XYZ file of C-alpha atoms in Angstrom:
245
model
C -5.864 -67.345 62.687
C -3.951 -66.271 65.790
C -3.353 -68.431 68.849
C -5.682 -68.173 71.825
C -5.022 -69.110 75.429
C -7.120 -71.992 76.769
C -7.016 -72.946 80.447
C -7.187 -76.690 81.059
C -7.380 -79.159 83.925
C -6.852 -82.538 82.294
C -6.990 -84.824 85.321
C -10.324 -84.989 87.170
C -11.970 -88.033 88.790
C -15.708 -88.647 88.978
C -17.700 -90.676 91.511
C -16.741 -93.737 89.453
C -13.257 -93.607 90.961
C -13.367 -95.322 94.366
C -11.178 -92.626 95.943
C -13.360 -89.725 94.732
C -16.181 -88.080 96.665
C -19.692 -89.235 95.754
C -20.702 -85.686 94.775
C -18.098 -85.757 91.962
C -20.728 -86.321 89.301
C -19.995 -85.184 85.746
C -22.629 -82.438 85.955
C -21.255 -80.996 89.195
C -17.685 -81.220 87.940
C -18.547 -79.333 84.773
C -20.515 -76.708 86.698
C -17.443 -76.202 88.898
C -15.220 -75.976 85.807
C -17.477 -73.232 84.415
C -17.303 -71.432 87.750
C -13.487 -71.630 87.681
C -13.298 -70.284 84.129
C -11.819 -73.433 82.594
C -11.936 -73.970 78.832
C -10.916 -77.655 78.684
C -11.093 -80.513 81.139
C -10.661 -84.276 81.071
C -12.642 -86.838 83.029
C -10.057 -89.463 83.906
C -11.262 -92.178 86.248
C -9.115 -95.019 87.498
C -9.044 -97.836 84.938
C -12.491 -96.975 83.534
C -14.260 -94.609 81.145
C -17.868 -95.426 82.008
C -18.750 -91.835 83.011
C -16.980 -90.237 80.041
C -19.831 -90.333 77.535
C -22.295 -88.477 79.739
C -19.580 -85.994 80.717
C -18.892 -85.129 77.066
C -22.590 -84.436 76.458
C -22.929 -82.173 79.488
C -19.700 -80.312 78.720
C -20.797 -79.646 75.153
C -24.019 -78.064 76.414
C -22.010 -75.883 78.810
C -19.494 -74.715 76.192
C -16.509 -76.581 77.637
C -14.257 -78.936 75.672
C -14.002 -82.290 77.447
C -11.322 -84.779 76.430
C -12.210 -88.436 77.111
C -9.590 -90.010 79.358
C -8.651 -92.899 81.635
C -5.982 -93.003 84.334
C -4.509 -96.473 83.888
C -2.486 -98.285 86.538
C 0.341 -100.340 85.047
C 1.577 -103.636 86.466
C 4.350 -101.650 88.159
C 1.613 -99.628 89.934
C 2.467 -96.503 87.955
C -0.406 -94.227 86.917
C -0.555 -93.169 83.258
C -3.074 -90.617 82.043
C -4.502 -91.601 78.651
C -6.284 -88.887 76.640
C -8.310 -89.637 73.507
C -10.028 -87.763 70.717
C -13.351 -89.595 71.018
C -15.423 -91.483 73.571
C -15.309 -94.588 71.351
C -11.515 -94.690 71.512
C -11.570 -94.273 75.288
C -14.028 -97.159 75.542
C -11.820 -99.332 73.329
C -8.957 -98.645 75.728
C -11.289 -99.529 78.573
C -11.864 -102.943 76.983
C -8.106 -103.574 76.970
C -7.852 -102.465 80.601
C -10.814 -104.563 81.763
C -9.292 -107.686 80.221
C -6.291 -107.273 82.531
C -8.064 -106.066 85.681
C -9.257 -108.177 88.606
C -12.840 -108.392 89.804
C -13.424 -106.508 93.065
C -13.716 -109.011 95.905
C -13.093 -106.445 98.651
C -15.535 -104.490 100.764
C -17.122 -101.420 99.177
C -16.760 -99.771 102.578
C -13.007 -99.799 101.995
C -12.889 -98.869 98.305
C -15.992 -96.782 97.636
C -19.044 -97.494 95.513
C -17.685 -96.738 91.989
C -20.880 -95.112 90.713
C -21.993 -94.802 87.087
C -24.454 -91.925 86.603
C -26.533 -90.221 83.919
C -26.884 -86.564 82.928
C -29.291 -85.920 85.831
C -26.913 -87.379 88.454
C -29.151 -90.442 88.747
C -27.379 -93.708 89.576
C -27.312 -96.126 86.651
C -25.249 -98.789 88.374
C -22.019 -99.702 90.106
C -18.738 -100.972 88.703
C -17.638 -104.136 90.496
C -14.079 -104.293 89.214
C -11.107 -103.439 91.406
C -10.586 -100.049 89.773
C -7.920 -99.058 92.307
C -5.885 -102.129 91.419
C -3.001 -102.559 89.012
C -3.623 -104.036 85.585
C -1.445 -106.797 84.150
C -0.184 -104.335 81.516
C 3.355 -103.034 81.859
C 3.941 -99.291 81.530
C 5.310 -99.882 78.028
C 2.260 -101.948 77.079
C -0.109 -99.261 78.396
C 1.612 -96.524 76.391
C 1.776 -98.666 73.251
C -1.954 -99.493 73.490
C -2.829 -95.817 74.012
C -0.767 -94.796 70.981
C -2.301 -97.563 68.863
C -5.658 -95.852 69.446
C -4.240 -92.448 68.550
C -4.208 -91.267 72.158
C -1.797 -89.295 74.312
C 0.024 -90.958 77.206
C 1.004 -88.653 80.068
C 2.978 -89.793 83.118
C 0.699 -88.883 86.032
C 1.836 -86.783 89.014
C 5.563 -87.476 88.680
C 6.191 -85.130 91.618
C 4.657 -87.604 94.065
C 6.329 -90.304 96.123
C 3.947 -93.070 95.042
C 2.081 -94.325 91.963
C 4.115 -92.432 89.368
C 6.504 -93.798 86.771
C 9.433 -92.158 88.522
C 8.469 -93.265 92.038
C 7.856 -96.849 90.923
C 10.717 -97.296 88.435
C 13.153 -94.569 89.430
C 13.217 -93.080 85.916
C 11.328 -92.911 82.611
C 12.484 -95.934 80.561
C 13.643 -95.070 77.037
C 11.234 -97.578 75.495
C 8.224 -95.996 77.237
C 7.291 -93.242 74.790
C 5.548 -90.832 77.137
C 4.078 -87.722 75.461
C 4.316 -85.465 78.517
C 4.890 -85.427 82.260
C 2.294 -84.172 84.729
C 2.867 -82.361 88.017
C 0.253 -81.519 90.624
C 2.566 -79.589 92.963
C 5.026 -77.605 90.789
C 6.916 -76.262 93.810
C 8.017 -79.786 94.751
C 9.078 -80.887 91.261
C 12.336 -78.937 90.925
C 14.767 -81.840 90.617
C 12.497 -83.767 88.268
C 12.045 -80.678 86.105
C 15.816 -80.361 85.835
C 16.225 -84.019 84.892
C 13.493 -84.003 82.244
C 13.639 -80.355 81.175
C 13.411 -81.260 77.492
C 10.013 -83.005 77.806
C 6.582 -81.350 77.632
C 4.987 -80.641 81.023
C 1.391 -80.146 82.110
C -0.090 -79.163 85.468
C -3.355 -80.727 86.627
C -5.395 -80.925 89.812
C -5.954 -84.705 90.001
C -9.198 -83.611 91.634
C -11.085 -86.100 93.790
C -13.388 -83.488 95.349
C -15.212 -80.523 93.844
C -13.161 -77.793 95.499
C -9.996 -79.190 93.873
C -11.254 -78.822 90.286
C -9.029 -76.222 88.614
C -6.639 -76.091 91.589
C -3.760 -76.655 89.139
C -4.087 -75.818 85.457
C -2.203 -75.677 82.186
C -2.321 -72.907 79.593
C -2.518 -74.166 76.024
C -1.943 -71.679 73.220
C -3.992 -73.066 70.359
C -6.170 -72.092 67.417
C -9.106 -73.906 69.009
C -9.795 -76.107 72.017
C -9.508 -79.605 70.568
C -7.623 -82.867 70.998
C -5.638 -82.382 67.788
C -4.552 -78.913 68.883
C -3.412 -80.247 72.280
C -1.336 -82.879 70.472
C 0.293 -80.152 68.382
C 0.985 -78.034 71.475
C 2.744 -80.894 73.269
C 4.885 -81.374 70.159
C 5.476 -77.628 69.742
C 4.126 -77.632 66.196
C 3.317 -74.449 64.227
C 3.392 -72.033 67.114
C 1.278 -74.041 69.528
C 2.582 -73.881 73.099
C 1.925 -75.346 76.520
C 2.728 -73.737 79.888
C 2.140 -74.879 83.467
C 0.282 -72.316 85.574
């Protein structure tokens, strides 16, 4: 079986993330992904996976592979993108995150409504945790917990001046076993690319509004669009490849 090219955007926020637009419902995101010709996406809200299950169902009906994900904020305020094979594993990671996350005592007018929805875009409820806040988990602890659940840990938007492992720590610590680095603006990542040239790279949109879905993508050369195949591509196993677009 020969390799096929699959276009992926593995970093998209829904209306559950307080910084995302309210029209970023799973259904609208997936419709936009279809419009953009994407093959794989990941729903990756801040410190929560409560909209992942419905997103997987909708994506399956639309013929798109959706990887369950969470963007976790470490105690150092570094964002780490955690990708999982199943919704159950993402929800188990959510339990670990929630145990180390503060309740939201701030105004929703400042942080957004953090909306949980169903397949019809109907509001099921609101998350009252401080999803924009840092957990009490160190970057190493986050990565170790993700790996214990068989997930992938990707250093989010390392080309940015805030909320990345490199911006917060100055470097990628040797004991933090990151599986890949993510960039959202490849043109501004030259020096970082040179420093970490031997690590796998992905490009993602980090979309918080519909028009940004698919703004940055990664090409995966795989036998099929699946979590296991993505893992093999990031490790360069048996001809699988990954390229930033």
